[in-house]
Tab-separated table of C-alpha atoms in Angstrom:
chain	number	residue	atom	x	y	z
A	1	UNK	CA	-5.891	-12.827	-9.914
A	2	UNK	CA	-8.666	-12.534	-7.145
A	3	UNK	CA	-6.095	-11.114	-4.848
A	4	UNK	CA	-5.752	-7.779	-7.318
A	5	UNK	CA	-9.760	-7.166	-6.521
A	6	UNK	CA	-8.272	-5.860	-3.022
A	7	UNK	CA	-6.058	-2.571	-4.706
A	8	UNK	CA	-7.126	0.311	-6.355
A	9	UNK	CA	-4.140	1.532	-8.649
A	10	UNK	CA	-4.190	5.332	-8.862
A	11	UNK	CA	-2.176	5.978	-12.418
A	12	UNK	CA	-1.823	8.585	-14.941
A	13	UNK	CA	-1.126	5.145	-17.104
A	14	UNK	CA	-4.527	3.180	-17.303
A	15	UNK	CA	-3.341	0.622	-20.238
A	16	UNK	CA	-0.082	-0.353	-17.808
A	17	UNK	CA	-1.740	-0.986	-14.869
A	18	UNK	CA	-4.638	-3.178	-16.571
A	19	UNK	CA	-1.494	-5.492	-17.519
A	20	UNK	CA	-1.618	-6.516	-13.763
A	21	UNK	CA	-5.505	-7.104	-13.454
A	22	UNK	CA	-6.076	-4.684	-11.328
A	23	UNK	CA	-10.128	-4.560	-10.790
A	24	UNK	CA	-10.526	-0.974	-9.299
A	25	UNK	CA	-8.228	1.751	-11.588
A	26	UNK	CA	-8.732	5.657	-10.742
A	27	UNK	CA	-6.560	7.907	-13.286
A	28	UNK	CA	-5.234	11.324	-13.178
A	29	UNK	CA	-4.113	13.883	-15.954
A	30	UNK	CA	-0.464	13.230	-17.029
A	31	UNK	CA	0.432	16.805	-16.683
A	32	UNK	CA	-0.404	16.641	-12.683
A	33	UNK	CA	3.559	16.875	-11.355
A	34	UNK	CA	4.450	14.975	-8.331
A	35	UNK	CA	4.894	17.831	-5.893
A	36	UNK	CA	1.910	19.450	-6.750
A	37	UNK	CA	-0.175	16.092	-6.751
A	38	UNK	CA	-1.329	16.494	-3.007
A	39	UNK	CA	-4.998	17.659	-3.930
A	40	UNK	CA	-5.592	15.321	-6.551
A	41	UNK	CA	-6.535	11.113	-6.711
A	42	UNK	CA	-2.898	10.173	-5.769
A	43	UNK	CA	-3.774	11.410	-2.531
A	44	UNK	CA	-6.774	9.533	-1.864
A	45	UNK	CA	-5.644	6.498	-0.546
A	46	UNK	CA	-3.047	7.612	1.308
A	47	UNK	CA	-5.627	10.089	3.301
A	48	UNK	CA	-8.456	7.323	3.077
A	49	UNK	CA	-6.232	5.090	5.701
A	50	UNK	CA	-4.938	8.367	7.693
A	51	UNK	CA	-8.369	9.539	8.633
A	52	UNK	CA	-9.279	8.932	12.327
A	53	UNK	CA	-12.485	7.377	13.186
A	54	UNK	CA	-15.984	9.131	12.754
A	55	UNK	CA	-13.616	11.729	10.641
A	56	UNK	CA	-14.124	10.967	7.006
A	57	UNK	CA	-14.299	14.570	6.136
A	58	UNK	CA	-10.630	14.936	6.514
A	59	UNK	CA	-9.749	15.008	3.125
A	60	UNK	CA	-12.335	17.451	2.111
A	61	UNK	CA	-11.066	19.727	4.944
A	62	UNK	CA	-7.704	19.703	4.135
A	63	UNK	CA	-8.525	20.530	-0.060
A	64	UNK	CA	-10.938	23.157	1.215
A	65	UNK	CA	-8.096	24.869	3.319
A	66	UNK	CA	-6.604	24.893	-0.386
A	67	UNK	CA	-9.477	26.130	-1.925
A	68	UNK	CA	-9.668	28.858	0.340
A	69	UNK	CA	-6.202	30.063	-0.298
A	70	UNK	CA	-6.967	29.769	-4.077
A	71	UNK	CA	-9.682	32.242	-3.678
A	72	UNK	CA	-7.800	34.948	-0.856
A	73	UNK	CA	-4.455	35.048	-3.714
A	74	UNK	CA	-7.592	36.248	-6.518
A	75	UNK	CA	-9.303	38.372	-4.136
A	76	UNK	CA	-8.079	39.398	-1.040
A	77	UNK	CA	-5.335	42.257	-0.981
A	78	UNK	CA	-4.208	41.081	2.677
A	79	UNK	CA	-3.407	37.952	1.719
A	80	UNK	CA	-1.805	39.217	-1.543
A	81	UNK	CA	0.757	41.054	0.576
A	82	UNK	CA	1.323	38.408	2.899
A	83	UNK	CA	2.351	35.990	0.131
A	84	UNK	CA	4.418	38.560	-1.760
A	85	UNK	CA	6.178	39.606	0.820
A	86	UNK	CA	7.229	35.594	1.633
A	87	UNK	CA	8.222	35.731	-1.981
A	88	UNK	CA	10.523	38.532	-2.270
A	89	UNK	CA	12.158	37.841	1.181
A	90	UNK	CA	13.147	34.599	-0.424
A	91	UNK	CA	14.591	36.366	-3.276
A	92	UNK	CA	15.987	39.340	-1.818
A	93	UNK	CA	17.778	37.180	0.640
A	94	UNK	CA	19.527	34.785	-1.928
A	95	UNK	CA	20.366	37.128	-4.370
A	96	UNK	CA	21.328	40.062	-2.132
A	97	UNK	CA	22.305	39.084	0.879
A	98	UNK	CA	23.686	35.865	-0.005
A	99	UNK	CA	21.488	33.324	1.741
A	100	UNK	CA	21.696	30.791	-0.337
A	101	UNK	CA	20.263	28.192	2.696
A	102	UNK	CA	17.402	28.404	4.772
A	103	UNK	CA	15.754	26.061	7.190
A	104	UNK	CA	12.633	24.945	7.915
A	105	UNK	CA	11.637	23.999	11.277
A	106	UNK	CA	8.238	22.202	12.764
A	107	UNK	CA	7.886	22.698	16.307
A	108	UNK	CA	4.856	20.389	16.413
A	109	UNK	CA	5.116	16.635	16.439
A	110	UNK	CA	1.896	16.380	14.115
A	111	UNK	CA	4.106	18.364	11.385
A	112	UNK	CA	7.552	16.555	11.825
A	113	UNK	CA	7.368	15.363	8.036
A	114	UNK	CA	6.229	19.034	6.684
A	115	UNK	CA	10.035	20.183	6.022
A	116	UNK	CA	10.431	17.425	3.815
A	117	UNK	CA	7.470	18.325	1.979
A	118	UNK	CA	8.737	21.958	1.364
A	119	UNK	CA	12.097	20.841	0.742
A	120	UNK	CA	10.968	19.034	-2.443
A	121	UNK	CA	8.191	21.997	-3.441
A	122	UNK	CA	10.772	24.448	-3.148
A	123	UNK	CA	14.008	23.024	-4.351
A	124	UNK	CA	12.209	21.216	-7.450
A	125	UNK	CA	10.370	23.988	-8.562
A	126	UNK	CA	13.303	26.604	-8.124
A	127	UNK	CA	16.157	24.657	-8.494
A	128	UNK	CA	16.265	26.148	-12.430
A	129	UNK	CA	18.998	27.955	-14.199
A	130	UNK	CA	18.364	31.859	-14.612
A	131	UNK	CA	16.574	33.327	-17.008
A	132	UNK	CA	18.802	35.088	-19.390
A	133	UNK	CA	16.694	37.793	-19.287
A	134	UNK	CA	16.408	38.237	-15.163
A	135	UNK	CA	18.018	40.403	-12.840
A	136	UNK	CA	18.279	37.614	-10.773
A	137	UNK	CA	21.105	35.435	-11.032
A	138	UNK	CA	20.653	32.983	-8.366
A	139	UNK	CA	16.798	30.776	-8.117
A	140	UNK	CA	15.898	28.575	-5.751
A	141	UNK	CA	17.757	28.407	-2.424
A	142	UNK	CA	18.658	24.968	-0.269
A	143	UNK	CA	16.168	24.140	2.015
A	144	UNK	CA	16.402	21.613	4.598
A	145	UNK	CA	15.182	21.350	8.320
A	146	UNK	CA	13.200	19.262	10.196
A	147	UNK	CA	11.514	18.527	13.622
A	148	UNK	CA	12.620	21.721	16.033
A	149	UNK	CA	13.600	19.469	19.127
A	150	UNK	CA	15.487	16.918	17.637
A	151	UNK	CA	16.952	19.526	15.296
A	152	UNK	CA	18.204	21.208	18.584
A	153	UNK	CA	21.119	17.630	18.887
A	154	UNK	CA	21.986	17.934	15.123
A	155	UNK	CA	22.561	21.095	13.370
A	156	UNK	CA	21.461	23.635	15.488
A	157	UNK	CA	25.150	24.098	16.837
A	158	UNK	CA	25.986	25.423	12.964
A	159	UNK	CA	23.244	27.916	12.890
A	160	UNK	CA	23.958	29.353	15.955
A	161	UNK	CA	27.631	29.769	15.904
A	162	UNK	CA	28.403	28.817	11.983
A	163	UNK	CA	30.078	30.381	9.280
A	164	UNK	CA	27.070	30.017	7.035
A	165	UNK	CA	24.811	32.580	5.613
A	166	UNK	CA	20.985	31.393	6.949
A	167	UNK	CA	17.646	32.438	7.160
A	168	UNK	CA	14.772	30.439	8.563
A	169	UNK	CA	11.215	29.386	8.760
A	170	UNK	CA	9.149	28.318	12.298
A	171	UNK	CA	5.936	26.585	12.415
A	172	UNK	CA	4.483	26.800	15.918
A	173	UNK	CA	1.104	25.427	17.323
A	174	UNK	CA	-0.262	28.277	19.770
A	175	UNK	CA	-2.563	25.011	21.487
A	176	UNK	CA	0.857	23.961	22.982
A	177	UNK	CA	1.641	27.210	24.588
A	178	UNK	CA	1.084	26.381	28.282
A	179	UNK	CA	1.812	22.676	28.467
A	180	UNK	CA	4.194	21.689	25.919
A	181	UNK	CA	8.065	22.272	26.001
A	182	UNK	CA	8.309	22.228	22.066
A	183	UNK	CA	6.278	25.678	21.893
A	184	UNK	CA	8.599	27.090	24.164
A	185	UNK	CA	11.635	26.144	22.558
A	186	UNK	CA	10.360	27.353	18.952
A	187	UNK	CA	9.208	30.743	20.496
A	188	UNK	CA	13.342	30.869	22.056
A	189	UNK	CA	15.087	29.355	19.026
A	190	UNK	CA	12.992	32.093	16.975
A	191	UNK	CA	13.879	34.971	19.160
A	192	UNK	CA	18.016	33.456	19.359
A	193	UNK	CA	18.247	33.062	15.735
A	194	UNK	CA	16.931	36.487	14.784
A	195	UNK	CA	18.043	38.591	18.034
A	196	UNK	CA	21.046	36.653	19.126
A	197	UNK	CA	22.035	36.670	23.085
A	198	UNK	CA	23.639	39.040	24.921
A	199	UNK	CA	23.539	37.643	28.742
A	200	UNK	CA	23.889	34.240	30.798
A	201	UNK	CA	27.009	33.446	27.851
A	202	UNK	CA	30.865	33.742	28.077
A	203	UNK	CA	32.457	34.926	24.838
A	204	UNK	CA	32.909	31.678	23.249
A	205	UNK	CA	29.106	30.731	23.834
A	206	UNK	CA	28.127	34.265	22.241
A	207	UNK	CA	25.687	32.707	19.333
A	208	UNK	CA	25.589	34.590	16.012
A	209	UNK	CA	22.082	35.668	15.956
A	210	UNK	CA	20.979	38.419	12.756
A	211	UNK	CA	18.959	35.395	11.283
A	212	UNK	CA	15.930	36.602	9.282
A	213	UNK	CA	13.364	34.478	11.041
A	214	UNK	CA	9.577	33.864	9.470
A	215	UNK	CA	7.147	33.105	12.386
A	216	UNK	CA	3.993	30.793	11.646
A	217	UNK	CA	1.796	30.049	14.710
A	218	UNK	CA	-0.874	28.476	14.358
A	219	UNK	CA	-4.081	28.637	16.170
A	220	UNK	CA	-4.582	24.560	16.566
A	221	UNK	CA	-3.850	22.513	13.903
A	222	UNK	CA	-6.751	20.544	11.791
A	223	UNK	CA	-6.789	19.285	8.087
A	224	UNK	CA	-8.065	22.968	7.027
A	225	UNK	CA	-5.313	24.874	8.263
A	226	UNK	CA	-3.093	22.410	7.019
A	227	UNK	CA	-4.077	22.421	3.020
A	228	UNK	CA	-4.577	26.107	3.991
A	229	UNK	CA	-0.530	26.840	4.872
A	230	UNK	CA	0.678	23.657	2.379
A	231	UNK	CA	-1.368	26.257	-0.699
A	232	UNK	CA	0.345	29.155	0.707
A	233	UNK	CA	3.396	28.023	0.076
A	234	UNK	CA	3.023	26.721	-3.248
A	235	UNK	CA	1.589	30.027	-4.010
A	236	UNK	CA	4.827	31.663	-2.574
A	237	UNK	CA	6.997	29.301	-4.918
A	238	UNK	CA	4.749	30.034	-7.757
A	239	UNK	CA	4.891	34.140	-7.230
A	240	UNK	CA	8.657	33.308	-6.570
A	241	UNK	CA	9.339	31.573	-9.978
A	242	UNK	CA	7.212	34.574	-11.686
A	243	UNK	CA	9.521	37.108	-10.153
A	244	UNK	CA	12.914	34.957	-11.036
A	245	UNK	CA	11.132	34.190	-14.901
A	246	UNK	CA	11.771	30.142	-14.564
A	247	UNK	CA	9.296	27.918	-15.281
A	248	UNK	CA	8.083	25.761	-11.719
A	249	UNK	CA	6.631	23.074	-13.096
A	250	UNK	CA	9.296	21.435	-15.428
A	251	UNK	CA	12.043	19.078	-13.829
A	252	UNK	CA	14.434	18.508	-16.552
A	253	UNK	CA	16.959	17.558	-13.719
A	254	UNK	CA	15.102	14.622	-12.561
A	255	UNK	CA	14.253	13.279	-16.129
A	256	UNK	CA	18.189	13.587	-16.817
A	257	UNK	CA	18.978	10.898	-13.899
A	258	UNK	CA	15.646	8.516	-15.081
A	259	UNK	CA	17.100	8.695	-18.729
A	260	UNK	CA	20.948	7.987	-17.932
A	261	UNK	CA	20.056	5.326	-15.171
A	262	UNK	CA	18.076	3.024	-17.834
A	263	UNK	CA	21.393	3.880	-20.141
A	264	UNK	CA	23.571	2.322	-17.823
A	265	UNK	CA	21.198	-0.559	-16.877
A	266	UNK	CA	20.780	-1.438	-20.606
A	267	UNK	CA	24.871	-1.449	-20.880
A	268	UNK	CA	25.470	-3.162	-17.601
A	269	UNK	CA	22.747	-6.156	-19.052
């Protein structure tokens, strides 16, 4: 219909989506999984709409933070380290120290959504049996988190004075440091979690504290910086699933749920 001249479909499945007359079809590779899709075509409309006037370079910032990332884990030693050292945390942690649970927290109202982002990178890629020929038993851990101040009224109470075995991550905006309360609270709930408290409390309010803490700040926040951190970590999940011998990219899991959920629709009709 004339209507359909107003959509672009972006599919991996050209033949499908000419069924519905669409006029404008962009494809991408099969083989391009869903977490990883971010740089690609499926991201263009979604980024076309979210640029801000007079700013139609955003998506070619934010890839370009990417790109740079992609050539610093080929060539820069530095950088190497940095993302190594991510890596192995992650998998010293879980498999040694039994943190099995970390949590991911934004303290930047621009990156609210970011934890969910990681959650599915991270627990899709590494959520994989063993290798039977690791010396690694446990993979990927449970990650969850969210924006820092709201965080603060739900589950902040458990990491403070739980039972649970936690590490975190906290994403800061240095820009915020004088005039927003968010960077402040980050900046405290980093140095609580990892250092604990020792004064102003009475015994019951004594927090735990001992939580391995990973610090980002950044300097500002643009669309650069943003692809440039969102790479980082997919290059710390890759060098992860290297080190634990499971393959990142499959999601057998997933497929099992598609498969038995047309089962049961088939049986149920």
């Amino acid at each position: 219909s004339g209507d359909m001249n107003k959509f672009i479909a972006i599919t991996a499945n050209k033949n499908e989506a000419q069924k519905f007359n669409f006029k404008y079809i962009t494809e991408f590779d099969k083989e391009i999984g869903g977490r990883y899709s971010i740089w690609s075509r499926i991201s263009f409309a979604a980024a076309f709409f979210a640029m801000p006037e007079n700013h139609e370079n955003t998506f070619d910032n934010f890839c370009l933070g990417g790109s740079i990332a992609d050539s610093l884990i080929s060539d820069d030693e530095d950088y190497q380290k940095f993302v190594k050292m991510l890596a192995f945390s992650d998998i010293w942690f879980h498999n040694f120290k039994e943190k099995n649970t970390r949590a991911i927290l934004c303290y930047d109202w621009k990156l609210r959504s970011l934890p969910n982002y990681f959650q599915q990178l991270e627990m899709e890629s590494l959520g994989k049996r063993p290798s039977k020929n690791s010396e690694f038993e446990k993979t990927g851990q449970i990650i969850f988190g969210g924006y820092g101040p709201t965080a603060q009224h739900s589950y902040f109470q458990l990491l403070h004075q739980g039972t649970q075995n936690i590490c975190a991550d906290i994403i800061l905006n240095q820009e915020n440091e004088y005039n927003g309360l968010a960077y402040s609270q980050g900046i405290t709930q980093a140095r609580l979690l990892s250092e604990g408290a020792k004064t102003l409390l009475k015994d019951e309010e004594t927090i735990n504290g001992n939580v391995p803490v990973n610090l980002f700040i950044f300097d500002g926040i643009d669309a650069k910086k943003l692809g440039f951190l969102i790479a980082t970590w997919e290059y710390r999940v890759f060098i992860t699933s290297v080190m634990l011998q499971i393959n990142p990219f499959d999601q057998f899991g997933v497929n099992a749920g598609k498969i038995y959920t047309k089962k049961y629709q088939i049986k149920k009709d």
